[in-house]
CSV table of C-alpha atoms in Angstrom, one decimal:
chain,number,residue,atom,x,y,z
A,174,MET,CA,197.4,212.1,2.0
A,175,LEU,CA,193.9,213.0,1.0
A,176,SER,CA,191.3,210.4,1.4
A,177,ARG,CA,189.3,209.7,-1.7
A,178,PRO,CA,185.6,209.3,-1.5
A,179,SER,CA,184.4,205.8,-1.8
A,180,PRO,CA,182.6,205.0,-5.0
A,181,HIS,CA,179.8,203.5,-2.9
A,182,PRO,CA,179.2,205.8,0.0
A,183,SER,CA,177.6,203.9,2.9
A,184,LEU,CA,173.9,204.3,2.9
A,185,PRO,CA,171.7,203.7,5.9
A,186,GLN,CA,170.2,200.2,5.5
A,187,ARG,CA,166.4,199.9,5.1
A,188,GLY,CA,164.1,196.9,5.5
A,189,LEU,CA,164.4,193.8,7.5
A,190,SER,CA,166.8,190.9,7.3
A,191,LEU,CA,165.5,187.4,6.8
A,192,VAL,CA,166.2,186.6,10.5
A,193,GLU,CA,164.2,189.6,11.6
A,194,SER,CA,161.3,188.7,9.3
A,195,CYS,CA,161.3,185.1,10.7
A,196,VAL,CA,161.3,186.4,14.3
A,197,VAL,CA,158.3,188.7,13.5
A,198,CYS,CA,156.4,185.8,11.8
A,199,LEU,CA,157.1,183.6,14.8
A,200,ILE,CA,155.8,186.2,17.3
A,201,LEU,CA,152.7,186.8,15.2
A,202,GLY,CA,152.1,183.0,15.0
A,203,ILE,CA,152.3,182.7,18.8
A,204,LEU,CA,149.9,185.6,19.3
A,205,LEU,CA,147.4,184.2,16.9
A,206,ALA,CA,147.6,180.7,18.4
A,207,THR,CA,146.8,182.1,21.8
A,208,ALA,CA,144.1,184.5,20.6
A,209,LEU,CA,142.2,182.1,18.4
A,210,PRO,CA,140.6,180.0,21.2
A,211,ALA,CA,139.6,183.1,23.1
A,212,MET,CA,138.0,184.4,19.9
A,213,GLN,CA,136.1,181.2,19.4
A,214,ARG,CA,134.8,181.3,23.0
A,215,LEU,CA,133.7,184.9,22.5
A,216,MET,CA,131.9,184.0,19.3
A,217,GLN,CA,130.2,181.0,20.9
A,218,GLY,CA,129.1,183.2,23.9
A,219,GLN,CA,127.7,185.7,21.5
A,220,ARG,CA,125.8,183.0,19.6
A,221,LEU,CA,124.4,181.6,22.9
A,222,GLN,CA,123.2,185.1,24.0
A,223,GLN,CA,121.6,185.6,20.5
A,224,ILE,CA,119.7,182.3,20.8
A,225,ALA,CA,118.6,183.1,24.3
A,226,HIS,CA,117.4,186.6,23.3
A,227,THR,CA,115.4,185.1,20.4
A,228,LEU,CA,113.8,182.5,22.7
A,229,MET,CA,113.0,185.2,25.3
A,230,THR,CA,111.4,187.3,22.6
A,231,ASP,CA,109.4,184.4,21.2
A,232,LEU,CA,108.1,183.5,24.7
A,233,GLN,CA,107.0,187.1,25.3
A,234,GLN,CA,105.4,187.2,21.8
A,235,ALA,CA,103.5,183.9,22.4
A,236,ARG,CA,102.1,185.3,25.7
A,237,SER,CA,101.1,188.5,23.9
A,238,ASP,CA,99.5,186.6,21.0
A,239,ALA,CA,97.4,184.5,23.3
A,240,VAL,CA,95.9,187.6,24.9
A,241,ARG,CA,95.5,189.4,21.6
A,242,ARG,CA,94.0,186.4,19.7
A,243,SER,CA,91.8,185.3,22.7
A,244,ASP,CA,93.0,181.8,22.1
A,245,SER,CA,95.8,179.6,23.6
A,246,VAL,CA,99.2,179.7,22.1
A,247,HIS,CA,101.5,176.6,22.6
A,248,PHE,CA,105.2,176.1,22.7
A,249,ARG,CA,106.4,172.6,22.0
A,250,PHE,CA,110.1,171.6,22.6
A,251,SER,CA,112.0,168.7,21.2
A,252,ARG,CA,115.6,167.4,20.8
A,253,HIS,CA,116.7,165.2,17.9
A,254,ALA,CA,120.0,163.7,16.8
A,255,LEU,CA,120.5,166.5,14.2
A,256,GLY,CA,119.5,169.4,16.5
A,257,SER,CA,116.9,170.9,18.8
A,258,CYS,CA,113.7,172.7,18.0
A,259,TYR,CA,110.7,174.5,19.3
A,260,VAL,CA,107.3,175.1,17.5
A,261,ILE,CA,104.9,177.9,18.4
A,262,HIS,CA,101.3,177.2,17.3
A,263,GLY,CA,97.6,177.8,17.9
A,264,GLY,CA,95.0,175.1,18.2
A,265,SER,CA,95.3,172.2,20.6
A,266,SER,CA,98.5,171.6,22.5
A,267,GLY,CA,99.5,168.5,20.6
A,268,ASP,CA,98.7,169.7,17.1
A,269,CYS,CA,102.2,170.6,16.0
A,270,ARG,CA,105.7,169.1,16.5
A,271,CYS,CA,109.2,169.1,15.1
A,272,SER,CA,110.3,166.4,12.8
A,273,ASP,CA,113.7,164.8,13.1
A,274,ALA,CA,114.8,167.0,10.1
A,275,GLY,CA,113.7,170.2,11.7
A,276,GLN,CA,110.4,170.7,9.9
A,277,ALA,CA,107.1,171.5,11.5
A,278,VAL,CA,104.5,168.8,11.3
A,279,CYS,CA,101.0,170.1,12.2
A,280,SER,CA,97.5,168.6,12.0
A,281,ASP,CA,95.0,170.3,9.8
A,282,PRO,CA,93.3,172.8,12.2
A,283,ALA,CA,96.6,173.9,13.8
A,284,LEU,CA,98.0,177.4,13.2
A,285,LEU,CA,101.8,177.3,12.9
A,286,LEU,CA,103.1,180.6,14.2
A,287,LYS,CA,106.9,179.9,14.3
A,288,LEU,CA,109.4,177.1,14.0
A,289,GLN,CA,112.9,177.5,15.4
A,290,TRP,CA,115.4,174.8,14.5
A,291,LEU,CA,119.0,174.7,15.9
A,292,PRO,CA,121.1,172.3,14.0
A,293,ALA,CA,123.7,170.4,16.0
A,294,SER,CA,126.5,172.1,13.9
A,295,LEU,CA,125.6,175.3,15.7
A,296,GLU,CA,127.1,173.9,18.8
A,297,ALA,CA,124.2,175.0,20.9
A,298,SER,CA,121.0,173.3,21.9
A,299,ILE,CA,117.7,174.0,23.6
A,300,SER,CA,116.1,171.7,26.1
A,301,ALA,CA,113.1,172.2,28.5
A,302,ASN,CA,112.0,170.3,31.6
A,303,VAL,CA,108.5,170.2,30.1
A,304,ALA,CA,107.4,169.2,26.6
A,305,ASN,CA,104.8,172.0,26.2
A,306,LEU,CA,104.1,175.4,27.6
A,307,SER,CA,100.5,176.7,26.9
A,308,PHE,CA,99.9,180.4,27.2
A,309,GLN,CA,96.2,181.1,28.1
A,310,PRO,CA,94.2,183.9,26.6
A,311,ARG,CA,93.1,185.2,30.0
A,312,GLN,CA,96.0,187.5,31.3
A,313,GLY,CA,98.6,185.4,29.5
A,314,ALA,CA,99.1,182.9,32.3
A,315,VAL,CA,100.8,179.7,31.4
A,316,THR,CA,99.9,176.1,32.2
A,317,SER,CA,102.8,173.8,33.0
A,318,THR,CA,105.4,176.3,34.2
A,319,GLY,CA,108.9,175.3,33.3
A,320,SER,CA,112.5,176.2,32.6
A,321,ILE,CA,114.3,176.2,29.2
A,322,ASP,CA,118.0,175.7,29.0
A,323,ILE,CA,120.1,177.0,26.1
A,324,VAL,CA,123.5,175.3,26.3
A,325,ALA,CA,126.6,175.9,24.3
A,326,SER,CA,129.2,173.1,23.6
A,327,ASN,CA,131.7,174.9,25.7
A,328,GLY,CA,129.5,174.6,28.8
A,329,GLN,CA,128.1,178.1,29.0
A,330,SER,CA,124.4,178.1,29.6
A,331,ILE,CA,121.4,180.4,30.0
A,332,ARG,CA,118.1,179.3,31.6
A,333,HIS,CA,114.8,181.0,31.0
A,334,VAL,CA,112.3,180.3,33.8
A,335,VAL,CA,108.6,180.8,32.9
A,336,SER,CA,106.4,181.6,35.9
A,337,ILE,CA,102.7,180.7,36.3
A,338,ALA,CA,101.9,184.3,35.3
A,339,GLY,CA,103.7,183.8,32.0
A,340,ARG,CA,106.6,186.1,32.9
A,341,VAL,CA,110.1,185.0,32.0
A,342,ARG,CA,113.3,185.6,33.9
A,343,SER,CA,116.8,184.6,32.9
A,344,CYS,CA,119.7,183.2,34.9
A,345,SER,CA,122.9,181.2,34.3
A,346,PRO,CA,122.8,177.7,35.9
A,347,ASN,CA,126.6,177.5,36.4
A,348,GLY,CA,127.3,181.3,36.6
A,349,SER,CA,129.3,181.1,33.4
A,350,VAL,CA,127.5,184.0,31.5
A,351,GLY,CA,128.4,187.5,32.7
A,352,GLY,CA,125.5,189.9,33.4
A,353,LEU,CA,123.1,187.1,34.5
A,354,PRO,CA,122.6,186.0,38.1
A,355,ARG,CA,123.4,182.4,39.1
A,356,CYS,CA,120.3,180.3,39.1
A,357,ALA,CA,118.9,179.4,42.5
A,358,THR,CA,119.0,175.7,43.2
């Protein structure tokens, strides 16, 4: 007997079955759920470093401006319920401040150079152990040396320490930021 060819020859199957598709979706969901917190920590660390870099640049610029302008340049720090802030200005040390809404409030003769507002929604804040830093026109020295902490909500932090000579060095108070030395106690 001769075998007759089947009217529907068996073809190789292509594609995925419903069960296989569900397994793939489950695996992707698990991978995404584990990667998302790590991605958020990475983004928060990048934001922290960006804020710290901006602050470092502003401190160096204030020192340079004091020497260039032959007049004192002042940094004033403040924290508010809605965020944290620093103001850079000329004039007298108390001539400018940050309002609760993140706006600069200056008396008439003051020269506002920069306002930096960090809203609380940014999940990072700036605080200093002094209210003001004043860079002097002679050699850029600073009165009232101090340290400024930039802290993310996840606990990572960067500290800028301003020496009497007006130079700034950075460290990590809890050693949580790679590439920076742990701050001396």
